[in-house]
Amino acid sequence: MTPTRYAFIKASWHADIVDRALDGFHQLIPPEQVDVFDVPGAFEMPLLSRDLAASGRYAAVVAAAFVVDGGIYRHEFVAQAVVDGLMRAGMDTGVPVLSVSLTPHQYQETEHHKQIYRAHFVEKGREAAKAALTIGKTRAALAA
């Protein structure tokens, strides 16, 4: 039997922006089918993604984060490690692990930028839901 629940991991860093991805996801997949998990930041998502995917409870795992240049470290390294880890979690478990992790080159803590990225995360959440549903249908057809 194929699971009909979805895991949605969201990083708490920039939660006012990242949480909008869950709003978009819920536009296509009802909240009753989604278990939500919070993590401190993007770097913690791959391990939890792997554990959730390996549990056998979920049709897909979605991980959302906003990785920006904080001036202390190169955000490209964090972003690459996160995306590589998410891909590995999916490949190792055979469960789709989808990324809604954005890494803008230019981000400033202004209301204008926050509005742009909030709206973008809603769209990316919808896209993740579409991808989860499409992959599920395709895999079900292959198994039939």
Short mmCIF file of N, CA, C and O in Angstrom, two decimals:
data_model
loop_
_atom_site.label_atom_id
_atom_site.label_comp_id
_atom_site.label_asym_id
_atom_site.label_seq_id
_atom_site.Cartn_x
_atom_site.Cartn_y
_atom_site.Cartn_z
N MET A 1 0.84 -1.18 0.00
CA MET A 1 0.00 0.00 0.00
C MET A 1 0.89 1.25 0.00
O MET A 1 1.83 1.35 0.78
N THR A 2 0.57 2.19 -0.85
CA THR A 2 1.35 3.41 -0.98
C THR A 2 0.89 4.43 0.07
O THR A 2 -0.30 4.67 0.22
N PRO A 3 1.84 5.00 0.80
CA PRO A 3 1.45 6.03 1.80
C PRO A 3 0.78 7.22 1.13
O PRO A 3 1.11 7.58 -0.01
N THR A 4 -0.16 7.83 1.83
CA THR A 4 -0.84 9.02 1.32
C THR A 4 -0.55 10.24 2.17
O THR A 4 -1.17 11.28 2.01
N ARG A 5 0.41 10.11 3.07
CA ARG A 5 0.82 11.24 3.90
C ARG A 5 2.11 11.83 3.35
O ARG A 5 2.87 11.16 2.66
N TYR A 6 2.33 13.08 3.70
CA TYR A 6 3.52 13.80 3.24
C TYR A 6 4.19 14.43 4.45
O TYR A 6 3.52 14.90 5.37
N ALA A 7 5.52 14.43 4.44
CA ALA A 7 6.29 15.12 5.48
C ALA A 7 6.76 16.44 4.90
O ALA A 7 7.23 16.50 3.77
N PHE A 8 6.64 17.50 5.69
CA PHE A 8 7.08 18.82 5.27
C PHE A 8 7.99 19.37 6.35
O PHE A 8 7.56 19.63 7.47
N ILE A 9 9.27 19.53 6.01
CA ILE A 9 10.27 20.07 6.93
C ILE A 9 10.48 21.53 6.58
O ILE A 9 10.65 21.87 5.41
N LYS A 10 10.49 22.38 7.60
CA LYS A 10 10.76 23.79 7.32
C LYS A 10 11.77 24.33 8.32
O LYS A 10 11.70 24.08 9.52
N ALA A 11 12.72 25.06 7.78
CA ALA A 11 13.75 25.68 8.60
C ALA A 11 13.18 26.91 9.30
O ALA A 11 12.42 27.68 8.71
N SER A 12 13.55 27.10 10.55
CA SER A 12 13.05 28.23 11.34
C SER A 12 13.73 29.55 10.98
O SER A 12 13.18 30.62 11.25
N TRP A 13 14.92 29.46 10.39
CA TRP A 13 15.63 30.68 9.98
C TRP A 13 14.82 31.35 8.88
O TRP A 13 14.47 30.70 7.90
N HIS A 14 14.45 32.60 9.05
CA HIS A 14 13.59 33.33 8.12
C HIS A 14 12.21 32.68 8.00
O HIS A 14 11.64 32.57 6.91
N ALA A 15 11.67 32.23 9.13
CA ALA A 15 10.38 31.52 9.14
C ALA A 15 9.26 32.34 8.51
O ALA A 15 8.36 31.76 7.89
N ASP A 16 9.30 33.65 8.65
CA ASP A 16 8.24 34.47 8.05
C ASP A 16 8.18 34.32 6.53
O ASP A 16 7.13 34.51 5.92
N ILE A 17 9.28 33.91 5.93
CA ILE A 17 9.34 33.67 4.49
C ILE A 17 9.16 32.18 4.20
O ILE A 17 8.31 31.79 3.39
N VAL A 18 9.92 31.34 4.87
CA VAL A 18 9.92 29.90 4.61
C VAL A 18 8.54 29.27 4.84
O VAL A 18 8.10 28.42 4.07
N ASP A 19 7.83 29.70 5.87
CA ASP A 19 6.52 29.12 6.18
C ASP A 19 5.52 29.30 5.05
O ASP A 19 4.54 28.55 4.95
N ARG A 20 5.74 30.25 4.18
CA ARG A 20 4.83 30.46 3.05
C ARG A 20 4.85 29.27 2.09
O ARG A 20 3.87 29.01 1.39
N ALA A 21 5.96 28.53 2.05
CA ALA A 21 6.02 27.34 1.19
C ALA A 21 4.98 26.31 1.63
O ALA A 21 4.34 25.66 0.80
N LEU A 22 4.79 26.18 2.93
CA LEU A 22 3.78 25.26 3.44
C LEU A 22 2.38 25.74 3.04
O LEU A 22 1.52 24.93 2.69
N ASP A 23 2.16 27.04 3.04
CA ASP A 23 0.88 27.58 2.58
C ASP A 23 0.60 27.16 1.14
O ASP A 23 -0.50 26.72 0.81
N GLY A 24 1.60 27.28 0.29
CA GLY A 24 1.45 26.88 -1.11
C GLY A 24 1.24 25.38 -1.25
O GLY A 24 0.41 24.93 -2.06
N PHE A 25 1.95 24.60 -0.47
CA PHE A 25 1.82 23.14 -0.49
C PHE A 25 0.40 22.74 -0.12
O PHE A 25 -0.21 21.88 -0.77
N HIS A 26 -0.16 23.40 0.88
CA HIS A 26 -1.52 23.09 1.33
C HIS A 26 -2.59 23.50 0.32
O HIS A 26 -3.74 23.06 0.44
N GLN A 27 -2.25 24.29 -0.65
CA GLN A 27 -3.22 24.63 -1.68
C GLN A 27 -3.57 23.42 -2.55
O GLN A 27 -4.63 23.37 -3.15
N LEU A 28 -2.67 22.43 -2.61
CA LEU A 28 -2.91 21.22 -3.40
C LEU A 28 -3.02 19.95 -2.56
O LEU A 28 -3.66 18.99 -2.99
N ILE A 29 -2.38 19.93 -1.42
CA ILE A 29 -2.42 18.76 -0.55
C ILE A 29 -2.95 19.22 0.80
O ILE A 29 -2.36 20.08 1.45
N PRO A 30 -4.10 18.66 1.23
CA PRO A 30 -4.75 19.14 2.45
C PRO A 30 -3.88 18.97 3.70
O PRO A 30 -3.12 18.00 3.81
N PRO A 31 -4.01 19.90 4.65
CA PRO A 31 -3.23 19.83 5.89
C PRO A 31 -3.38 18.49 6.63
O PRO A 31 -2.44 18.06 7.28
N GLU A 32 -4.53 17.85 6.49
CA GLU A 32 -4.75 16.57 7.19
C GLU A 32 -3.82 15.47 6.69
O GLU A 32 -3.65 14.46 7.36
N GLN A 33 -3.23 15.65 5.53
CA GLN A 33 -2.32 14.66 4.96
C GLN A 33 -0.85 15.02 5.15
O GLN A 33 0.02 14.32 4.62
N VAL A 34 -0.59 16.10 5.88
CA VAL A 34 0.78 16.61 5.97
C VAL A 34 1.23 16.67 7.43
O VAL A 34 0.56 17.27 8.27
N ASP A 35 2.36 16.04 7.71
CA ASP A 35 3.01 16.16 9.02
C ASP A 35 4.12 17.19 8.87
O ASP A 35 4.95 17.09 7.96
N VAL A 36 4.14 18.18 9.76
CA VAL A 36 5.08 19.29 9.66
C VAL A 36 6.15 19.16 10.74
O VAL A 36 5.84 18.88 11.90
N PHE A 37 7.39 19.37 10.33
CA PHE A 37 8.54 19.29 11.23
C PHE A 37 9.37 20.55 11.09
O PHE A 37 9.70 20.96 9.98
N ASP A 38 9.71 21.16 12.21
CA ASP A 38 10.56 22.35 12.21
C ASP A 38 11.98 21.97 12.58
O ASP A 38 12.20 21.12 13.46
N VAL A 39 12.93 22.58 11.91
CA VAL A 39 14.35 22.43 12.23
C VAL A 39 14.95 23.83 12.35
O VAL A 39 14.40 24.78 11.81
N PRO A 40 16.08 23.96 13.05
CA PRO A 40 16.67 25.29 13.22
C PRO A 40 17.05 25.97 11.91
O PRO A 40 16.76 27.14 11.69
N GLY A 41 17.71 25.23 11.03
CA GLY A 41 18.17 25.81 9.78
C GLY A 41 18.23 24.77 8.68
O GLY A 41 17.88 23.60 8.87
N ALA A 42 18.71 25.19 7.53
CA ALA A 42 18.76 24.31 6.36
C ALA A 42 19.68 23.11 6.57
O ALA A 42 19.38 22.01 6.09
N PHE A 43 20.76 23.31 7.28
CA PHE A 43 21.76 22.25 7.42
C PHE A 43 21.21 21.01 8.12
O PHE A 43 21.69 19.90 7.90
N GLU A 44 20.17 21.19 8.92
CA GLU A 44 19.58 20.06 9.65
C GLU A 44 18.57 19.27 8.81
O GLU A 44 18.12 18.21 9.24
N MET A 45 18.21 19.75 7.66
CA MET A 45 17.16 19.10 6.87
C MET A 45 17.52 17.75 6.26
O MET A 45 16.69 16.83 6.27
N PRO A 46 18.72 17.55 5.70
CA PRO A 46 18.98 16.26 5.05
C PRO A 46 18.87 15.04 5.98
O PRO A 46 18.29 14.03 5.59
N LEU A 47 19.39 15.13 7.17
CA LEU A 47 19.34 13.98 8.08
C LEU A 47 17.89 13.65 8.46
O LEU A 47 17.48 12.49 8.39
N LEU A 48 17.12 14.66 8.81
CA LEU A 48 15.72 14.42 9.15
C LEU A 48 14.95 13.92 7.93
O LEU A 48 14.10 13.03 8.05
N SER A 49 15.25 14.46 6.76
CA SER A 49 14.61 13.99 5.53
C SER A 49 14.86 12.50 5.32
O SER A 49 13.94 11.75 4.99
N ARG A 50 16.09 12.09 5.52
CA ARG A 50 16.41 10.67 5.35
C ARG A 50 15.65 9.81 6.34
O ARG A 50 15.08 8.78 5.99
N ASP A 51 15.61 10.26 7.61
CA ASP A 51 14.92 9.48 8.63
C ASP A 51 13.42 9.39 8.35
O ASP A 51 12.81 8.33 8.50
N LEU A 52 12.82 10.49 7.93
CA LEU A 52 11.38 10.49 7.61
C LEU A 52 11.10 9.62 6.40
O LEU A 52 10.13 8.85 6.38
N ALA A 53 11.92 9.74 5.37
CA ALA A 53 11.73 8.94 4.16
C ALA A 53 11.89 7.45 4.48
O ALA A 53 11.10 6.62 4.01
N ALA A 54 12.86 7.11 5.30
CA ALA A 54 13.11 5.70 5.64
C ALA A 54 12.02 5.11 6.53
O ALA A 54 11.90 3.89 6.62
N SER A 55 11.21 5.95 7.15
CA SER A 55 10.17 5.45 8.05
C SER A 55 9.07 4.68 7.32
O SER A 55 8.34 3.91 7.94
N GLY A 56 8.93 4.90 6.02
CA GLY A 56 7.89 4.23 5.26
C GLY A 56 6.51 4.84 5.42
O GLY A 56 5.53 4.34 4.89
N ARG A 57 6.42 5.94 6.14
CA ARG A 57 5.12 6.58 6.40
C ARG A 57 4.70 7.59 5.34
O ARG A 57 3.55 8.00 5.32
N TYR A 58 5.64 8.01 4.50
CA TYR A 58 5.38 9.16 3.64
C TYR A 58 5.54 8.85 2.15
O TYR A 58 6.47 8.15 1.76
N ALA A 59 4.64 9.42 1.36
CA ALA A 59 4.73 9.32 -0.10
C ALA A 59 5.86 10.20 -0.61
O ALA A 59 6.47 9.90 -1.63
N ALA A 60 6.15 11.28 0.10
CA ALA A 60 7.23 12.19 -0.25
C ALA A 60 7.59 13.04 0.96
O ALA A 60 6.77 13.21 1.87
N VAL A 61 8.80 13.54 0.94
CA VAL A 61 9.28 14.46 1.97
C VAL A 61 9.67 15.75 1.27
O VAL A 61 10.36 15.73 0.24
N VAL A 62 9.23 16.88 1.81
CA VAL A 62 9.56 18.19 1.25
C VAL A 62 10.35 18.96 2.30
O VAL A 62 9.99 18.94 3.48
N ALA A 63 11.41 19.62 1.88
CA ALA A 63 12.24 20.39 2.80
C ALA A 63 12.36 21.82 2.29
O ALA A 63 12.74 22.05 1.14
N ALA A 64 12.02 22.79 3.15
CA ALA A 64 12.01 24.19 2.75
C ALA A 64 12.94 25.02 3.63
O ALA A 64 12.90 24.92 4.86
N ALA A 65 13.76 25.84 2.98
CA ALA A 65 14.68 26.73 3.70
C ALA A 65 15.04 27.91 2.82
O ALA A 65 14.90 27.86 1.59
N PHE A 66 15.52 28.94 3.47
CA PHE A 66 15.97 30.16 2.79
C PHE A 66 17.39 30.40 3.26
O PHE A 66 17.62 30.77 4.41
N VAL A 67 18.35 30.15 2.38
CA VAL A 67 19.76 30.26 2.74
C VAL A 67 20.31 31.54 2.12
O VAL A 67 20.39 31.66 0.91
N VAL A 68 20.64 32.50 2.98
CA VAL A 68 21.15 33.78 2.49
C VAL A 68 22.56 34.01 2.99
O VAL A 68 23.00 33.42 3.97
N ASP A 69 23.23 34.89 2.31
CA ASP A 69 24.61 35.22 2.67
C ASP A 69 24.60 36.04 3.96
O ASP A 69 24.11 37.17 3.97
N GLY A 70 25.11 35.43 5.02
CA GLY A 70 25.14 36.11 6.31
C GLY A 70 26.42 36.87 6.56
O GLY A 70 26.58 37.49 7.60
N GLY A 71 27.35 36.82 5.62
CA GLY A 71 28.58 37.57 5.76
C GLY A 71 29.68 36.82 6.49
O GLY A 71 30.84 37.14 6.35
N ILE A 72 29.32 35.80 7.28
CA ILE A 72 30.32 35.06 8.04
C ILE A 72 30.80 33.84 7.26
O ILE A 72 31.95 33.47 7.31
N TYR A 73 29.91 33.22 6.54
CA TYR A 73 30.24 32.02 5.78
C TYR A 73 29.72 32.19 4.35
O TYR A 73 28.89 33.03 4.07
N ARG A 74 30.20 31.34 3.48
CA ARG A 74 29.74 31.36 2.10
C ARG A 74 28.47 30.53 2.00
O ARG A 74 28.51 29.32 2.13
N HIS A 75 27.35 31.18 1.79
CA HIS A 75 26.09 30.46 1.77
C HIS A 75 25.99 29.44 0.65
O HIS A 75 25.23 28.49 0.74
N GLU A 76 26.81 29.60 -0.40
CA GLU A 76 26.80 28.62 -1.48
C GLU A 76 27.22 27.24 -0.99
O GLU A 76 26.69 26.23 -1.43
N PHE A 77 28.17 27.19 -0.05
CA PHE A 77 28.62 25.90 0.48
C PHE A 77 27.52 25.22 1.27
O PHE A 77 27.30 24.02 1.15
N VAL A 78 26.81 25.99 2.09
CA VAL A 78 25.70 25.43 2.86
C VAL A 78 24.61 24.96 1.91
O VAL A 78 24.10 23.84 2.03
N ALA A 79 24.25 25.79 0.95
CA ALA A 79 23.19 25.44 0.01
C ALA A 79 23.54 24.17 -0.76
O ALA A 79 22.69 23.28 -0.91
N GLN A 80 24.75 24.05 -1.21
CA GLN A 80 25.16 22.87 -1.98
C GLN A 80 25.14 21.62 -1.11
O GLN A 80 24.67 20.57 -1.53
N ALA A 81 25.62 21.74 0.13
CA ALA A 81 25.59 20.59 1.04
C ALA A 81 24.16 20.14 1.32
O ALA A 81 23.87 18.94 1.36
N VAL A 82 23.27 21.09 1.49
CA VAL A 82 21.86 20.77 1.78
C VAL A 82 21.23 20.07 0.58
O VAL A 82 20.61 19.01 0.72
N VAL A 83 21.37 20.64 -0.60
CA VAL A 83 20.75 20.04 -1.79
C VAL A 83 21.34 18.65 -2.06
O VAL A 83 20.61 17.70 -2.37
N ASP A 84 22.65 18.51 -1.92
CA ASP A 84 23.28 17.20 -2.10
C ASP A 84 22.74 16.19 -1.08
O ASP A 84 22.46 15.04 -1.41
N GLY A 85 22.60 16.63 0.17
CA GLY A 85 22.09 15.75 1.22
C GLY A 85 20.65 15.35 0.98
O GLY A 85 20.27 14.19 1.22
N LEU A 86 19.83 16.27 0.52
CA LEU A 86 18.43 15.95 0.23
C LEU A 86 18.34 14.95 -0.92
O LEU A 86 17.56 13.99 -0.86
N MET A 87 19.12 15.16 -1.96
CA MET A 87 19.13 14.23 -3.09
C MET A 87 19.58 12.84 -2.63
O MET A 87 18.98 11.83 -3.00
N ARG A 88 20.60 12.81 -1.81
CA ARG A 88 21.09 11.52 -1.31
C ARG A 88 20.04 10.82 -0.47
O ARG A 88 19.86 9.60 -0.57
N ALA A 89 19.31 11.58 0.35
CA ALA A 89 18.25 10.98 1.18
C ALA A 89 17.21 10.31 0.30
O ALA A 89 16.76 9.19 0.59
N GLY A 90 16.83 10.96 -0.77
CA GLY A 90 15.85 10.38 -1.68
C GLY A 90 16.39 9.16 -2.41
O GLY A 90 15.71 8.14 -2.52
N MET A 91 17.61 9.26 -2.88
CA MET A 91 18.21 8.14 -3.61
C MET A 91 18.44 6.93 -2.69
O MET A 91 18.22 5.80 -3.09
N ASP A 92 18.87 7.19 -1.47
CA ASP A 92 19.15 6.09 -0.53
C ASP A 92 17.89 5.38 -0.06
O ASP A 92 17.91 4.18 0.22
N THR A 93 16.78 6.10 0.05
CA THR A 93 15.55 5.51 0.59
C THR A 93 14.54 5.12 -0.48
O THR A 93 13.63 4.35 -0.20
N GLY A 94 14.66 5.69 -1.67
CA GLY A 94 13.70 5.42 -2.71
C GLY A 94 12.42 6.23 -2.56
O GLY A 94 11.45 6.02 -3.29
N VAL A 95 12.39 7.16 -1.64
CA VAL A 95 11.24 8.03 -1.42
C VAL A 95 11.59 9.42 -1.96
O VAL A 95 12.68 9.93 -1.69
N PRO A 96 10.70 10.04 -2.72
CA PRO A 96 11.00 11.38 -3.23
C PRO A 96 11.26 12.37 -2.09
O PRO A 96 10.46 12.48 -1.16
N VAL A 97 12.39 13.04 -2.16
CA VAL A 97 12.73 14.11 -1.22
C VAL A 97 12.90 15.36 -2.07
O VAL A 97 13.80 15.44 -2.90
N LEU A 98 12.00 16.31 -1.87
CA LEU A 98 11.93 17.49 -2.72
C LEU A 98 12.43 18.72 -1.98
O LEU A 98 12.15 18.90 -0.80
N SER A 99 13.14 19.56 -2.70
CA SER A 99 13.72 20.75 -2.09
C SER A 99 12.97 22.01 -2.49
O SER A 99 12.71 22.26 -3.67
N VAL A 100 12.63 22.79 -1.48
CA VAL A 100 12.12 24.16 -1.67
C VAL A 100 13.13 25.05 -0.94
O VAL A 100 12.80 25.83 -0.08
N SER A 101 14.39 24.85 -1.26
CA SER A 101 15.47 25.59 -0.62
C SER A 101 16.00 26.62 -1.61
O SER A 101 16.55 26.25 -2.64
N LEU A 102 15.80 27.87 -1.28
CA LEU A 102 16.22 28.94 -2.17
C LEU A 102 17.44 29.66 -1.62
O LEU A 102 17.56 29.86 -0.41
N THR A 103 18.32 30.06 -2.53
CA THR A 103 19.57 30.72 -2.15
C THR A 103 19.79 31.94 -3.04
O THR A 103 20.57 31.89 -3.98
N PRO A 104 19.12 33.02 -2.74
CA PRO A 104 19.25 34.21 -3.60
C PRO A 104 20.64 34.83 -3.51
O PRO A 104 21.28 34.79 -2.46
N HIS A 105 21.07 35.38 -4.62
CA HIS A 105 22.35 36.09 -4.62
C HIS A 105 22.22 37.45 -3.95
O HIS A 105 23.17 37.94 -3.34
N GLN A 106 21.05 38.03 -4.05
CA GLN A 106 20.83 39.35 -3.47
C GLN A 106 19.60 39.31 -2.56
O GLN A 106 18.49 39.11 -3.04
N TYR A 107 19.82 39.46 -1.30
CA TYR A 107 18.69 39.55 -0.37
C TYR A 107 19.03 40.60 0.68
O TYR A 107 20.13 40.60 1.24
N GLN A 108 18.08 41.46 0.92
CA GLN A 108 18.23 42.48 1.96
C GLN A 108 17.00 42.41 2.85
O GLN A 108 15.90 42.13 2.38
N GLU A 109 17.19 42.67 4.12
CA GLU A 109 16.09 42.61 5.10
C GLU A 109 15.17 43.82 4.95
O GLU A 109 14.94 44.55 5.90
N THR A 110 14.63 44.01 3.75
CA THR A 110 13.68 45.10 3.53
C THR A 110 12.30 44.49 3.32
O THR A 110 12.17 43.32 2.93
N GLU A 111 11.27 45.26 3.56
CA GLU A 111 9.90 44.75 3.37
C GLU A 111 9.67 44.38 1.91
O GLU A 111 8.98 43.40 1.62
N HIS A 112 10.26 45.12 1.00
CA HIS A 112 10.12 44.82 -0.43
C HIS A 112 10.65 43.42 -0.75
O HIS A 112 9.96 42.61 -1.39
N HIS A 113 11.87 43.12 -0.32
CA HIS A 113 12.45 41.79 -0.57
C HIS A 113 11.67 40.71 0.15
O HIS A 113 11.45 39.62 -0.40
N LYS A 114 11.24 40.97 1.38
CA LYS A 114 10.46 39.97 2.12
C LYS A 114 9.18 39.62 1.37
O LYS A 114 8.82 38.45 1.26
N GLN A 115 8.49 40.61 0.84
CA GLN A 115 7.25 40.37 0.09
C GLN A 115 7.52 39.54 -1.16
O GLN A 115 6.77 38.61 -1.48
N ILE A 116 8.58 39.87 -1.87
CA ILE A 116 8.94 39.12 -3.08
C ILE A 116 9.18 37.65 -2.75
O ILE A 116 8.65 36.75 -3.41
N TYR A 117 9.98 37.39 -1.71
CA TYR A 117 10.33 36.01 -1.39
C TYR A 117 9.19 35.25 -0.72
O TYR A 117 9.05 34.04 -0.92
N ARG A 118 8.35 35.94 0.03
CA ARG A 118 7.16 35.26 0.58
C ARG A 118 6.29 34.73 -0.56
O ARG A 118 5.86 33.58 -0.55
N ALA A 119 6.02 35.57 -1.54
CA ALA A 119 5.20 35.16 -2.69
C ALA A 119 5.89 34.04 -3.46
O ALA A 119 5.23 33.09 -3.92
N HIS A 120 7.20 34.13 -3.60
CA HIS A 120 7.94 33.11 -4.33
C HIS A 120 7.87 31.76 -3.60
O HIS A 120 7.74 30.71 -4.24
N PHE A 121 7.93 31.79 -2.29
CA PHE A 121 7.86 30.54 -1.53
C PHE A 121 6.47 29.91 -1.63
O PHE A 121 6.36 28.68 -1.64
N VAL A 122 5.42 30.70 -1.70
CA VAL A 122 4.08 30.13 -1.92
C VAL A 122 4.08 29.36 -3.23
O VAL A 122 3.62 28.21 -3.29
N GLU A 123 4.59 29.97 -4.27
CA GLU A 123 4.65 29.30 -5.58
C GLU A 123 5.51 28.05 -5.53
O GLU A 123 5.14 27.00 -6.07
N LYS A 124 6.66 28.13 -4.88
CA LYS A 124 7.54 26.96 -4.80
C LYS A 124 6.87 25.84 -3.99
O LYS A 124 7.07 24.66 -4.28
N GLY A 125 6.08 26.18 -2.99
CA GLY A 125 5.34 25.17 -2.23
C GLY A 125 4.32 24.46 -3.11
O GLY A 125 4.17 23.24 -3.05
N ARG A 126 3.61 25.24 -3.94
CA ARG A 126 2.67 24.64 -4.90
C ARG A 126 3.41 23.72 -5.87
O ARG A 126 2.94 22.62 -6.18
N GLU A 127 4.55 24.16 -6.36
CA GLU A 127 5.34 23.35 -7.29
C GLU A 127 5.79 22.05 -6.63
O GLU A 127 5.78 20.99 -7.26
N ALA A 128 6.17 22.10 -5.36
CA ALA A 128 6.58 20.89 -4.65
C ALA A 128 5.41 19.93 -4.50
O ALA A 128 5.57 18.72 -4.66
N ALA A 129 4.23 20.46 -4.22
CA ALA A 129 3.04 19.61 -4.11
C ALA A 129 2.74 18.95 -5.46
O ALA A 129 2.45 17.74 -5.51
N LYS A 130 2.80 19.72 -6.54
CA LYS A 130 2.56 19.16 -7.87
C LYS A 130 3.58 18.06 -8.17
O LYS A 130 3.23 17.01 -8.70
N ALA A 131 4.84 18.32 -7.84
CA ALA A 131 5.89 17.32 -8.08
C ALA A 131 5.63 16.06 -7.27
O ALA A 131 5.75 14.94 -7.79
N ALA A 132 5.27 16.21 -6.00
CA ALA A 132 5.01 15.04 -5.15
C ALA A 132 3.86 14.21 -5.71
O ALA A 132 3.94 12.98 -5.77
N LEU A 133 2.80 14.87 -6.12
CA LEU A 133 1.64 14.17 -6.66
C LEU A 133 1.97 13.49 -8.00
O LEU A 133 1.59 12.35 -8.24
N THR A 134 2.71 14.19 -8.86
CA THR A 134 3.07 13.64 -10.16
C THR A 134 3.98 12.44 -10.03
O THR A 134 3.78 11.41 -10.69
N ILE A 135 4.98 12.56 -9.18
CA ILE A 135 5.90 11.43 -8.98
C ILE A 135 5.14 10.24 -8.42
O ILE A 135 5.35 9.10 -8.84
N GLY A 136 4.24 10.49 -7.47
CA GLY A 136 3.44 9.40 -6.90
C GLY A 136 2.61 8.69 -7.96
O GLY A 136 2.56 7.45 -7.99
N LYS A 137 1.95 9.44 -8.82
CA LYS A 137 1.14 8.84 -9.89
C LYS A 137 2.00 8.03 -10.85
O LYS A 137 1.64 6.93 -11.26
N THR A 138 3.13 8.59 -11.23
CA THR A 138 4.02 7.90 -12.17
C THR A 138 4.55 6.61 -11.57
O THR A 138 4.55 5.56 -12.24
N ARG A 139 4.95 6.65 -10.32
CA ARG A 139 5.47 5.45 -9.66
C ARG A 139 4.39 4.39 -9.49
O ARG A 139 4.64 3.21 -9.62
N ALA A 140 3.17 4.84 -9.20
CA ALA A 140 2.05 3.90 -9.06
C ALA A 140 1.77 3.21 -10.40
O ALA A 140 1.50 2.01 -10.45
N ALA A 141 1.84 3.99 -11.48
CA ALA A 141 1.62 3.42 -12.81
C ALA A 141 2.71 2.40 -13.17
O ALA A 141 2.43 1.36 -13.77
N LEU A 142 3.93 2.69 -12.78
CA LEU A 142 5.04 1.76 -13.04
C LEU A 142 4.87 0.46 -12.26
O LEU A 142 5.23 -0.62 -12.75
N ALA A 143 4.32 0.56 -11.07
CA ALA A 143 4.15 -0.62 -10.22
C ALA A 143 2.98 -1.49 -10.67
O ALA A 143 2.91 -2.67 -10.32
N ALA A 144 2.05 -0.90 -11.43
CA ALA A 144 0.84 -1.65 -11.84
C ALA A 144 1.12 -2.63 -12.96
O ALA A 144 2.04 -2.62 -13.66
#
